[in-house]
Short mmCIF file of C-alpha atoms in Angstrom, two decimals:
data_model
loop_
_atom_site.label_atom_id
_atom_site.label_comp_id
_atom_site.label_asym_id
_atom_site.label_seq_id
_atom_site.Cartn_x
_atom_site.Cartn_y
_atom_site.Cartn_z
CA UNK A 1162 3.01 -5.04 6.48
CA UNK A 1163 0.86 -5.98 3.45
CA UNK A 1164 2.44 -8.51 1.19
CA UNK A 1165 2.36 -7.50 -2.54
CA UNK A 1166 0.48 -9.79 -5.00
CA UNK A 1167 2.75 -12.38 -6.41
CA UNK A 1168 2.56 -15.57 -8.48
CA UNK A 1169 4.14 -18.90 -7.24
CA UNK A 1170 5.62 -21.01 -9.96
CA UNK A 1171 6.64 -24.64 -9.11
CA UNK A 1172 9.19 -26.14 -11.55
CA UNK A 1173 8.74 -29.90 -11.66
CA UNK A 1174 11.45 -31.69 -13.65
CA UNK A 1175 11.25 -35.56 -13.94
CA UNK A 1176 14.92 -36.13 -14.94
CA UNK A 1177 16.66 -35.51 -11.61
CA UNK A 1178 20.16 -36.81 -11.62
CA UNK A 1179 20.17 -38.36 -8.11
CA UNK A 1180 16.52 -39.24 -7.89
CA UNK A 1181 14.73 -39.47 -11.19
CA UNK A 1182 10.96 -38.91 -10.95
CA UNK A 1183 11.27 -37.55 -7.33
CA UNK A 1184 8.62 -34.91 -7.91
CA UNK A 1185 5.96 -37.58 -8.07
CA UNK A 1186 7.30 -39.50 -5.05
CA UNK A 1187 4.52 -40.52 -2.52
CA UNK A 1188 4.35 -38.50 0.65
CA UNK A 1189 1.40 -39.55 2.88
CA UNK A 1190 -0.59 -40.52 -0.18
CA UNK A 1191 0.13 -37.40 -2.12
CA UNK A 1192 2.82 -36.74 -4.77
CA UNK A 1193 5.59 -34.50 -3.59
CA UNK A 1194 5.07 -31.71 -6.13
CA UNK A 1195 1.44 -31.28 -4.96
CA UNK A 1196 2.62 -30.75 -1.48
CA UNK A 1197 4.94 -27.99 -2.71
CA UNK A 1198 2.06 -26.41 -4.56
CA UNK A 1199 0.01 -26.44 -1.47
CA UNK A 1200 2.77 -24.71 0.58
CA UNK A 1201 2.73 -22.08 -2.18
CA UNK A 1202 -1.05 -21.69 -1.97
CA UNK A 1203 -0.77 -21.29 1.81
CA UNK A 1204 1.77 -18.45 1.22
CA UNK A 1205 -0.90 -16.25 -0.12
CA UNK A 1206 0.15 -16.28 -3.67
CA UNK A 1207 -2.37 -14.87 -6.05
CA UNK A 1208 -1.85 -17.82 -8.48
CA UNK A 1209 0.00 -21.11 -8.25
CA UNK A 1210 1.20 -22.82 -11.42
CA UNK A 1211 3.17 -25.95 -11.88
CA UNK A 1212 5.71 -25.86 -14.78
CA UNK A 1213 6.75 -29.21 -15.99
CA UNK A 1214 8.38 -31.03 -18.91
CA UNK A 1215 6.61 -34.27 -18.34
CA UNK A 1216 3.16 -35.53 -19.34
CA UNK A 1217 2.75 -37.61 -16.26
CA UNK A 1218 3.26 -34.71 -13.91
CA UNK A 1219 0.79 -32.66 -15.85
CA UNK A 1220 -1.82 -35.43 -15.56
CA UNK A 1221 -1.33 -35.84 -11.92
CA UNK A 1222 -1.38 -32.22 -11.24
CA UNK A 1223 -4.41 -31.28 -13.34
CA UNK A 1224 -6.34 -34.20 -11.82
CA UNK A 1225 -5.74 -32.55 -8.43
CA UNK A 1226 -7.02 -29.25 -9.67
CA UNK A 1227 -3.77 -27.41 -10.15
CA UNK A 1228 -2.90 -25.13 -13.18
CA UNK A 1229 0.07 -26.51 -15.26
CA UNK A 1230 2.16 -25.14 -18.09
CA UNK A 1231 4.32 -27.52 -20.22
CA UNK A 1232 7.85 -26.48 -20.83
CA UNK A 1233 10.74 -27.68 -22.88
CA UNK A 1234 12.95 -30.62 -21.80
CA UNK A 1235 16.08 -28.75 -22.81
CA UNK A 1236 16.31 -26.15 -20.12
CA UNK A 1237 19.52 -26.17 -18.19
CA UNK A 1238 18.20 -24.34 -15.07
CA UNK A 1239 14.93 -23.87 -13.26
CA UNK A 1240 15.16 -20.20 -13.90
CA UNK A 1241 15.16 -20.84 -17.67
CA UNK A 1242 12.18 -23.04 -17.28
CA UNK A 1243 10.35 -20.35 -15.39
CA UNK A 1244 11.22 -17.77 -18.16
CA UNK A 1245 9.29 -19.97 -20.62
CA UNK A 1246 6.44 -20.46 -18.13
CA UNK A 1247 5.86 -16.73 -17.58
CA UNK A 1248 5.89 -16.20 -21.38
CA UNK A 1249 3.18 -18.79 -21.79
CA UNK A 1250 1.12 -17.17 -18.99
CA UNK A 1251 1.56 -13.67 -20.53
CA UNK A 1252 2.29 -12.10 -17.09
CA UNK A 1253 2.85 -8.40 -16.95
CA UNK A 1254 6.56 -7.32 -16.76
CA UNK A 1255 6.34 -5.87 -13.18
CA UNK A 1256 4.59 -9.10 -11.77
CA UNK A 1257 6.47 -10.72 -8.92
CA UNK A 1258 7.09 -14.37 -9.28
CA UNK A 1259 8.43 -16.77 -6.58
CA UNK A 1260 10.14 -19.93 -7.63
CA UNK A 1261 8.96 -22.73 -5.21
CA UNK A 1262 11.02 -25.80 -5.86
CA UNK A 1263 9.14 -29.02 -6.52
CA UNK A 1264 11.27 -31.01 -3.97
CA UNK A 1265 10.60 -28.82 -0.94
CA UNK A 1266 7.39 -30.14 0.45
CA UNK A 1267 8.01 -28.84 4.03
CA UNK A 1268 8.93 -25.25 2.90
CA UNK A 1269 7.36 -22.76 5.36
CA UNK A 1270 4.78 -20.53 3.49
CA UNK A 1271 6.08 -17.55 5.55
CA UNK A 1272 9.45 -17.89 3.91
CA UNK A 1273 7.81 -17.72 0.51
CA UNK A 1274 6.02 -14.54 1.43
CA UNK A 1275 9.19 -13.03 2.90
CA UNK A 1276 11.20 -13.30 -0.27
CA UNK A 1277 8.29 -11.71 -2.27
CA UNK A 1278 8.08 -8.87 0.33
CA UNK A 1279 11.87 -8.33 0.16
CA UNK A 1280 11.97 -8.00 -3.64
CA UNK A 1281 9.01 -5.61 -3.46
CA UNK A 1282 10.95 -3.45 -0.97
CA UNK A 1283 14.05 -3.42 -3.21
CA UNK A 1284 13.16 -2.06 -6.58
CA UNK A 1285 17.08 -1.86 -7.18
CA UNK A 1286 17.32 -5.59 -6.96
CA UNK A 1287 16.57 -8.12 -9.63
CA UNK A 1288 16.06 -11.11 -7.34
CA UNK A 1289 15.51 -11.90 -3.79
CA UNK A 1290 16.33 -15.15 -1.86
CA UNK A 1291 16.98 -16.40 1.66
CA UNK A 1292 19.74 -17.73 3.92
CA UNK A 1293 20.16 -18.91 7.50
CA UNK A 1294 23.20 -18.77 9.88
CA UNK A 1295 26.04 -21.31 9.71
CA UNK A 1296 27.44 -21.89 13.28
CA UNK A 1297 30.10 -24.61 12.81
CA UNK A 1298 33.09 -25.30 10.73
CA UNK A 1299 31.75 -28.63 9.85
CA UNK A 1300 28.77 -27.16 8.33
CA UNK A 1301 30.76 -24.41 6.53
CA UNK A 1302 32.89 -27.18 4.95
CA UNK A 1303 29.95 -29.33 3.69
CA UNK A 1304 30.33 -29.46 -0.11
CA UNK A 1305 26.62 -29.77 -0.81
CA UNK A 1306 25.88 -26.74 1.29
CA UNK A 1307 25.70 -23.47 -0.80
CA UNK A 1308 27.13 -20.53 1.10
CA UNK A 1309 26.37 -16.80 0.48
CA UNK A 1310 28.39 -13.91 1.55
CA UNK A 1311 26.38 -10.63 2.26
CA UNK A 1312 27.22 -6.99 2.29
CA UNK A 1313 25.99 -4.40 4.88
CA UNK A 1314 22.64 -4.18 3.19
CA UNK A 1315 22.02 -7.95 2.93
CA UNK A 1316 22.81 -8.05 -0.67
CA UNK A 1317 24.64 -11.14 -1.99
CA UNK A 1318 28.31 -10.66 -2.83
CA UNK A 1319 28.95 -14.23 -3.79
CA UNK A 1320 27.69 -17.78 -3.69
CA UNK A 1321 29.85 -20.91 -3.47
CA UNK A 1322 29.84 -24.54 -2.21
CA UNK A 1323 33.38 -23.71 -0.93
CA UNK A 1324 33.69 -22.60 2.74
CA UNK A 1325 33.23 -18.80 2.58
CA UNK A 1326 34.09 -16.58 4.34
CA UNK A 1327 37.23 -18.13 5.74
CA UNK A 1328 38.49 -17.17 9.13
CA UNK A 1329 42.14 -17.19 8.16
CA UNK A 1330 43.81 -15.90 11.27
CA UNK A 1331 41.51 -17.63 13.79
CA UNK A 1332 41.94 -21.19 12.12
CA UNK A 1333 45.63 -20.65 11.76
CA UNK A 1334 45.83 -20.66 15.55
CA UNK A 1335 43.11 -23.10 16.46
CA UNK A 1336 41.46 -25.16 13.69
CA UNK A 1337 38.57 -26.22 16.18
CA UNK A 1338 37.67 -22.56 17.14
CA UNK A 1339 34.54 -21.11 15.75
CA UNK A 1340 34.52 -17.27 15.63
CA UNK A 1341 31.03 -16.20 16.85
CA UNK A 1342 31.10 -13.07 14.71
CA UNK A 1343 31.87 -14.99 11.43
CA UNK A 1344 29.17 -13.88 9.00
CA UNK A 1345 28.68 -17.33 7.42
CA UNK A 1346 25.26 -18.04 5.77
CA UNK A 1347 23.76 -21.19 4.20
CA UNK A 1348 21.77 -20.21 1.05
CA UNK A 1349 18.17 -21.49 0.69
CA UNK A 1350 17.28 -22.10 -3.03
CA UNK A 1351 14.16 -20.01 -3.03
CA UNK A 1352 13.85 -17.06 -5.42
CA UNK A 1353 11.69 -14.11 -6.12
CA UNK A 1354 11.88 -12.30 -9.46
CA UNK A 1355 10.15 -9.72 -11.54
CA UNK A 1356 8.76 -11.13 -14.86
CA UNK A 1357 10.94 -8.52 -16.72
CA UNK A 1358 14.11 -10.00 -15.29
CA UNK A 1359 13.20 -13.74 -15.82
CA UNK A 1360 12.70 -12.78 -19.61
CA UNK A 1361 16.02 -11.00 -19.58
CA UNK A 1362 17.79 -13.88 -17.68
CA UNK A 1363 16.86 -16.40 -20.37
CA UNK A 1364 18.69 -14.15 -22.89
CA UNK A 1365 21.89 -14.01 -20.97
CA UNK A 1366 24.75 -16.37 -21.78
CA UNK A 1367 25.86 -18.57 -18.83
CA UNK A 1368 28.71 -17.02 -16.88
CA UNK A 1369 31.92 -18.74 -16.38
CA UNK A 1370 31.65 -18.73 -12.47
CA UNK A 1371 28.13 -20.11 -12.99
CA UNK A 1372 29.39 -23.02 -15.02
CA UNK A 1373 32.30 -23.83 -12.71
CA UNK A 1374 30.32 -23.46 -9.33
CA UNK A 1375 27.12 -24.99 -11.03
CA UNK A 1376 25.00 -22.15 -9.46
CA UNK A 1377 22.69 -20.39 -11.77
CA UNK A 1378 22.32 -17.30 -9.44
CA UNK A 1379 25.84 -16.42 -10.20
CA UNK A 1380 24.75 -15.47 -13.76
CA UNK A 1381 22.87 -12.48 -12.20
CA UNK A 1382 25.86 -11.27 -10.19
CA UNK A 1383 28.11 -11.73 -13.19
CA UNK A 1384 26.10 -9.34 -15.24
CA UNK A 1385 25.76 -6.77 -12.44
CA UNK A 1386 22.36 -7.53 -11.03
CA UNK A 1387 21.62 -7.24 -7.35
CA UNK A 1388 20.27 -10.05 -5.15
CA UNK A 1389 18.52 -9.17 -1.88
CA UNK A 1390 18.69 -11.82 0.85
CA UNK A 1391 16.19 -12.51 3.64
CA UNK A 1392 17.78 -13.51 6.82
CA UNK A 1393 16.17 -16.60 8.41
CA UNK A 1394 16.83 -17.25 12.08
CA UNK A 1395 16.71 -21.06 11.81
CA UNK A 1396 17.28 -23.65 9.02
CA UNK A 1397 14.18 -24.55 6.94
CA UNK A 1398 13.05 -28.14 6.96
CA UNK A 1399 15.07 -30.19 4.50
CA UNK A 1400 14.09 -30.84 0.93
CA UNK A 1401 14.47 -34.15 -1.06
CA UNK A 1402 17.46 -34.85 -3.13
CA UNK A 1403 17.85 -38.61 -2.77
CA UNK A 1404 15.71 -41.66 -1.98
CA UNK A 1405 17.23 -41.61 1.46
CA UNK A 1406 16.13 -38.00 1.99
CA UNK A 1407 12.58 -39.10 1.04
CA UNK A 1408 12.69 -41.89 3.52
CA UNK A 1409 13.69 -39.62 6.27
CA UNK A 1410 11.11 -37.06 5.38
CA UNK A 1411 8.30 -39.65 5.40
CA UNK A 1412 9.32 -40.89 8.86
CA UNK A 1413 9.25 -37.29 10.17
CA UNK A 1414 5.96 -36.68 8.43
CA UNK A 1415 4.41 -39.76 10.03
CA UNK A 1416 5.77 -38.63 13.48
CA UNK A 1417 4.27 -35.06 12.98
CA UNK A 1418 0.87 -36.45 12.04
CA UNK A 1419 0.64 -39.05 14.79
#
């Protein structure tokens, strides 16, 4: 199946709460954000653009030959940052845009293509994203793992860091039992949008559920927009949230290259 043309935008914010400046962290001699941009290029994107709020990121990226747009430091979410970026790039309303996070240097290019393809196939949806199966109660109860509940069309019903869905009757009888048919999914923070929706999203007030859950995709559901979800069979390789994550990734990278 032919993948439709799409633009990959890589938001690169320096002021990370748990790991400031992580987008420029060194991985095998290359800043992390540039690895992310390379994954986006390998996905077949027609254009790759790094959207940043920091002059140092711009300098590093442009020196390596990447296109960069400067965005405001006041954006509360990556989606808001991308909305400013697409306005600067003057992209047509129907253009497909994939948000490739600047801290996911091992992201599979095929997954990037898949979310773009899914949104192309679903003109009734405003966004597309991805998820992979959860197969243990310990995983389901991890507070840092965002879960998504799907309907019969693989459209998102809700996202939460809480353990959803909850196997009430099964766990009332045996807390250690895992129901094999429990449709539990771990959300992957990768999104495809149309430019027209990105522009609209920036004008929508944050939703109460978005503020309490600290999950920006809930803004779309709150206002009645549909989110299509690509089912991945296995978990993607982990991104970088902390210095410890970076250390583990660099060790894995060295092992892979050796």
